[in-house]
XYZ file of C-alpha atoms in Angstrom:
346
model
C 123.320 174.197 -77.060
C 120.038 171.925 -78.301
C 118.520 171.650 -75.833
C 116.633 167.815 -76.742
C 113.142 166.930 -74.696
C 113.812 164.005 -72.132
C 111.697 160.531 -73.177
C 108.647 160.073 -71.125
C 109.735 158.501 -67.367
C 106.959 155.487 -67.245
C 106.061 154.522 -64.072
C 105.012 151.356 -62.986
C 102.348 150.629 -61.547
C 103.914 149.804 -57.729
C 103.459 145.493 -57.024
C 102.744 146.127 -53.834
C 99.354 146.447 -55.818
C 98.880 145.120 -58.529
C 100.828 141.866 -57.173
C 99.533 138.658 -55.434
C 96.874 139.560 -52.825
C 96.979 141.796 -50.190
C 96.653 141.827 -47.073
C 96.389 144.639 -44.660
C 97.815 143.462 -41.347
C 97.322 144.613 -37.968
C 100.374 146.751 -37.640
C 99.534 148.632 -40.176
C 101.223 147.176 -43.035
C 100.750 145.878 -46.795
C 102.022 142.499 -47.422
C 101.565 140.030 -50.930
C 100.755 136.770 -49.109
C 101.639 134.854 -52.139
C 105.334 135.990 -52.488
C 105.754 135.992 -48.868
C 108.901 134.260 -47.517
C 107.888 131.970 -44.337
C 110.115 133.524 -41.968
C 108.132 137.269 -42.707
C 105.545 135.586 -41.973
C 106.888 134.348 -38.765
C 107.854 137.867 -38.531
C 104.631 139.121 -39.280
C 102.346 137.191 -37.083
C 104.535 138.206 -34.209
C 104.365 141.502 -34.644
C 101.005 142.224 -35.271
C 100.275 139.401 -32.465
C 102.094 141.910 -30.534
C 100.365 145.155 -31.918
C 96.893 143.428 -31.574
C 97.583 142.463 -27.718
C 98.412 146.089 -27.221
C 95.731 148.315 -29.580
C 93.698 150.083 -27.138
C 89.782 149.231 -26.754
C 90.685 144.905 -27.334
C 89.649 143.576 -24.356
C 92.899 142.191 -22.954
C 91.615 138.564 -20.107
C 94.025 140.449 -16.706
C 94.752 139.566 -13.365
C 91.733 140.845 -12.721
C 89.408 138.749 -14.538
C 91.726 136.186 -14.182
C 91.120 135.983 -10.293
C 87.486 136.371 -10.124
C 86.798 133.602 -12.800
C 88.714 131.298 -11.505
C 87.137 131.330 -8.179
C 84.254 131.815 -9.560
C 84.659 128.174 -11.300
C 86.220 126.564 -7.636
C 82.775 128.051 -6.020
C 80.008 127.202 -8.986
C 81.173 123.622 -9.456
C 82.427 122.913 -6.008
C 79.180 124.030 -4.787
C 77.773 121.799 -7.405
C 80.093 118.567 -6.913
C 78.479 119.072 -3.121
C 74.723 118.888 -5.051
C 74.921 116.047 -6.920
C 76.224 113.859 -3.893
C 73.497 115.075 -1.768
C 71.241 115.131 -4.086
C 72.159 111.391 -4.903
C 73.045 109.810 -0.949
C 70.561 111.505 1.293
C 67.658 109.899 2.294
C 63.314 111.547 2.788
C 60.537 110.653 4.068
C 60.049 107.262 6.276
C 60.395 104.617 3.348
C 63.661 106.097 3.424
C 63.701 106.800 -0.544
C 66.514 108.491 -2.279
C 66.769 110.503 -5.358
C 67.774 108.353 -8.371
C 66.332 110.750 -11.297
C 70.021 111.703 -13.355
C 68.816 112.414 -16.609
C 66.051 114.423 -14.939
C 68.447 116.088 -13.773
C 70.669 116.936 -16.237
C 67.281 118.788 -18.752
C 66.757 120.032 -16.249
C 70.547 121.880 -16.075
C 70.988 121.792 -19.572
C 67.527 124.438 -19.981
C 68.605 126.708 -17.449
C 72.504 126.705 -19.472
C 70.841 126.600 -22.279
C 69.472 129.703 -20.756
C 71.329 131.470 -19.877
C 74.405 131.115 -22.214
C 71.016 132.784 -24.792
C 71.032 135.647 -22.047
C 75.681 135.576 -22.338
C 75.356 136.027 -25.726
C 73.056 138.420 -26.353
C 75.207 140.592 -23.389
C 78.477 139.913 -24.301
C 77.341 140.931 -28.561
C 78.608 144.293 -28.877
C 76.302 147.013 -29.721
C 74.618 147.821 -32.335
C 75.005 144.579 -33.853
C 73.372 141.805 -34.455
C 73.477 138.840 -31.725
C 74.803 135.478 -33.202
C 72.716 132.223 -33.250
C 73.485 129.676 -31.689
C 73.833 127.307 -34.823
C 75.078 130.214 -37.490
C 75.865 127.858 -39.878
C 75.094 124.819 -41.261
C 78.352 122.866 -41.460
C 78.892 123.174 -37.940
C 75.683 121.594 -37.321
C 76.527 117.981 -37.606
C 79.777 118.483 -34.943
C 76.940 120.187 -32.267
C 74.816 117.528 -32.965
C 77.801 115.516 -31.936
C 78.963 117.329 -29.042
C 74.988 117.221 -27.725
C 75.191 113.412 -27.754
C 77.990 112.517 -26.145
C 77.447 115.627 -24.120
C 74.028 113.740 -22.730
C 75.245 110.000 -22.810
C 78.803 111.045 -20.347
C 76.337 112.249 -17.120
C 74.398 108.996 -17.370
C 77.322 106.970 -17.561
C 78.627 108.996 -14.757
C 75.528 107.995 -12.732
C 75.695 104.836 -12.534
C 78.441 103.810 -12.415
C 78.383 106.240 -8.837
C 76.584 103.002 -7.090
C 79.025 101.000 -7.860
C 82.072 102.952 -7.573
C 82.593 105.808 -4.133
C 82.866 109.020 -4.584
C 86.944 109.618 -4.118
C 87.570 106.786 -6.988
C 85.127 108.942 -9.534
C 86.113 112.516 -8.640
C 89.537 111.047 -8.918
C 89.681 109.010 -12.542
C 87.870 111.859 -14.237
C 91.545 113.830 -13.012
C 92.224 111.566 -16.379
C 90.000 113.303 -18.540
C 93.348 113.758 -20.885
C 94.099 110.623 -21.954
C 90.926 110.186 -24.106
C 91.227 113.810 -24.517
C 94.485 113.393 -26.382
C 93.630 110.671 -27.503
C 90.791 110.883 -29.961
C 92.696 114.082 -30.950
C 95.554 112.383 -32.505
C 93.298 109.475 -33.612
C 89.716 110.869 -34.827
C 90.994 114.278 -35.696
C 94.477 113.562 -36.787
C 96.227 116.458 -34.862
C 100.053 116.514 -33.240
C 101.402 117.105 -30.138
C 104.999 118.269 -29.371
C 106.433 115.677 -27.342
C 106.900 117.315 -23.627
C 102.607 117.451 -23.360
C 101.738 113.403 -24.395
C 104.877 113.380 -21.239
C 102.391 116.078 -19.394
C 99.404 114.218 -20.075
C 101.195 110.921 -18.628
C 103.253 111.857 -15.987
C 99.309 113.055 -14.106
C 97.929 110.134 -15.600
C 100.547 107.632 -14.096
C 100.237 108.821 -10.933
C 96.306 110.080 -10.475
C 95.898 106.465 -11.706
C 98.643 104.989 -9.345
C 97.405 107.417 -5.889
C 93.605 105.667 -6.830
C 94.941 101.880 -7.087
C 97.146 103.272 -3.564
C 93.301 104.422 -1.342
C 91.701 101.262 -3.424
C 94.469 98.811 -2.330
C 93.688 100.099 1.116
C 90.006 100.304 1.190
C 89.694 96.944 -0.657
C 91.744 95.126 2.527
C 90.816 97.115 4.902
C 86.724 96.338 3.468
C 87.589 92.212 3.545
C 87.582 92.118 -0.302
C 84.945 93.796 -1.452
C 82.811 92.850 -4.669
C 85.631 93.385 -6.874
C 82.960 92.114 -10.096
C 80.773 95.283 -8.621
C 83.431 97.514 -8.969
C 84.806 95.873 -11.843
C 81.431 97.135 -14.061
C 81.397 100.720 -12.245
C 84.936 100.973 -13.756
C 83.872 100.444 -18.053
C 80.517 102.386 -16.790
C 82.901 104.821 -15.806
C 85.885 104.332 -18.609
C 81.865 104.674 -20.816
C 82.057 108.525 -18.933
C 85.620 109.852 -19.435
C 85.296 108.370 -23.804
C 82.266 110.532 -24.371
C 83.666 113.299 -22.217
C 86.761 112.729 -24.344
C 84.945 112.823 -27.571
C 83.274 116.613 -26.040
C 85.502 118.189 -25.758
C 87.868 116.518 -28.826
C 84.570 117.484 -30.782
C 84.552 121.213 -29.590
C 87.963 121.535 -30.136
C 86.732 120.912 -34.060
C 84.601 123.786 -34.230
C 86.170 126.219 -32.376
C 89.090 125.170 -35.216
C 86.875 124.917 -38.429
C 84.637 128.345 -37.449
C 86.706 130.871 -36.139
C 84.371 133.285 -34.792
C 82.238 130.748 -33.480
C 81.996 132.077 -29.193
C 82.198 130.550 -26.113
C 78.547 131.972 -25.343
C 77.583 130.599 -28.142
C 79.075 126.918 -27.554
C 76.691 126.746 -24.321
C 74.112 127.534 -25.498
C 73.371 125.518 -28.471
C 75.187 122.603 -26.706
C 72.573 122.545 -23.588
C 69.782 123.660 -26.047
C 70.340 120.558 -28.233
C 71.011 118.406 -25.258
C 68.227 119.712 -22.911
C 66.298 118.562 -26.012
C 67.568 115.365 -26.394
C 66.739 114.049 -22.885
C 63.696 116.159 -22.481
C 62.450 114.068 -25.609
C 64.464 110.851 -24.294
C 62.154 112.077 -20.752
C 58.456 112.123 -23.258
C 59.886 108.953 -24.106
C 61.295 107.015 -21.155
C 57.551 105.189 -20.106
C 57.443 103.327 -23.551
C 61.779 102.815 -23.869
C 62.157 100.422 -21.142
C 59.891 97.711 -21.609
C 62.205 97.327 -24.926
C 65.161 94.826 -24.678
C 67.445 97.308 -24.947
C 65.639 99.651 -21.228
C 65.582 96.663 -19.681
C 69.661 94.817 -20.199
C 70.754 99.319 -19.003
C 68.142 98.918 -16.682
C 66.189 102.248 -18.087
C 63.479 101.672 -15.726
C 64.129 103.616 -12.870
C 60.260 104.413 -12.470
C 58.746 101.184 -11.614
C 57.033 101.130 -15.301
C 56.051 104.915 -14.998
C 58.691 106.355 -16.805
C 61.258 108.730 -15.718
C 59.757 112.248 -16.268
C 56.400 111.115 -14.433
C 58.491 109.675 -11.833
C 60.198 112.177 -10.396
C 58.032 114.550 -10.182
C 56.309 112.782 -8.430
C 59.091 112.513 -5.687
C 59.413 116.174 -6.011
C 56.186 116.522 -4.999
C 56.527 114.004 -2.037
C 59.259 116.036 -0.519
C 58.827 119.634 -2.002
C 62.937 120.254 -0.598
C 64.756 118.499 -2.880
C 63.438 121.167 -6.169
C 66.162 123.528 -3.738
C 68.987 120.793 -4.381
C 67.654 120.895 -7.648
C 67.195 124.394 -9.197
C 70.911 124.302 -7.103
C 72.295 122.322 -9.144
C 70.986 123.976 -12.373
C 72.060 127.048 -11.710
C 75.655 126.110 -9.817
C 76.309 124.372 -13.332
C 75.732 127.138 -15.867
C 77.261 129.838 -13.642
C 80.502 128.054 -13.329
C 80.117 127.613 -17.462
C 79.815 131.512 -18.131
C 83.029 131.387 -16.220
C 84.601 129.316 -17.992
C 83.162 130.817 -21.233
C 84.553 134.256 -19.546
C 87.949 132.793 -19.160
C 89.072 129.642 -22.097
C 86.473 131.031 -25.047
C 85.716 134.487 -25.334
């Protein structure tokens, strides 16, 4: 039988290398993103998540880290709150002077936390890599400026509210911050949540509100009625404080969603340095601002027309021991932010 030469086999290039956009996943598989079905995508993401979590060398937030960070957050911010109340309520000297320079205090804390954020960014940078900038690109500069503005404005409104309402009411109302955060996410950033999250926020907010109102009604009866006008003004100031807090948190979430490589230490450094620059600029301009109509309406003149910066330094010159509480307040705020970044944002 005569041998016939078989036709050469034509080898088609694998579609794995020609069709669509290829991507090698964390689990080692090469997938084609264009032709991937929804079910395959979900299965791939689950597999990749398992690999990332169990991959050797990856940083895992274990039980020890969780306990240390939670304990650090509670210890630092409880001390921070104690020093805040001590600073604003303690009288000094024969004239019973009180420390009432909230913007000066916020500026000192922002500078400490900004430098702490830069140090934290440097420490968390892998060896051999370049330290990341707090503002890595122009795309997130505008949201970062918005965060700095709302963060800088929130604290003065909170301190002003404390002049008209008691500290317990202030703390309990601040516990309702979930409500403005969620509301701004839904209205401004068009984010949607599952039904159970709305129910959880509603339940927490309602419980806190009922507790606050019940406690307030007892004090109202015991105090013979109180000054409802002053309390109403304090609640309005507190509401503005909560609005700014909510806008700060929701904008930060937006930034992390837009730039996935942005880290907590970078946010800590950028937020505090920009806030410190804004409040520092206000302190330098306060002698002029207090003489304007806006300054008089908002009651910015806490220093008799001389400006808050000069008045704060003069007060600390007369009562140098207060420096210890001011610096302790700033250090506690910085350390608390570091623990938050380590636990939630790293």
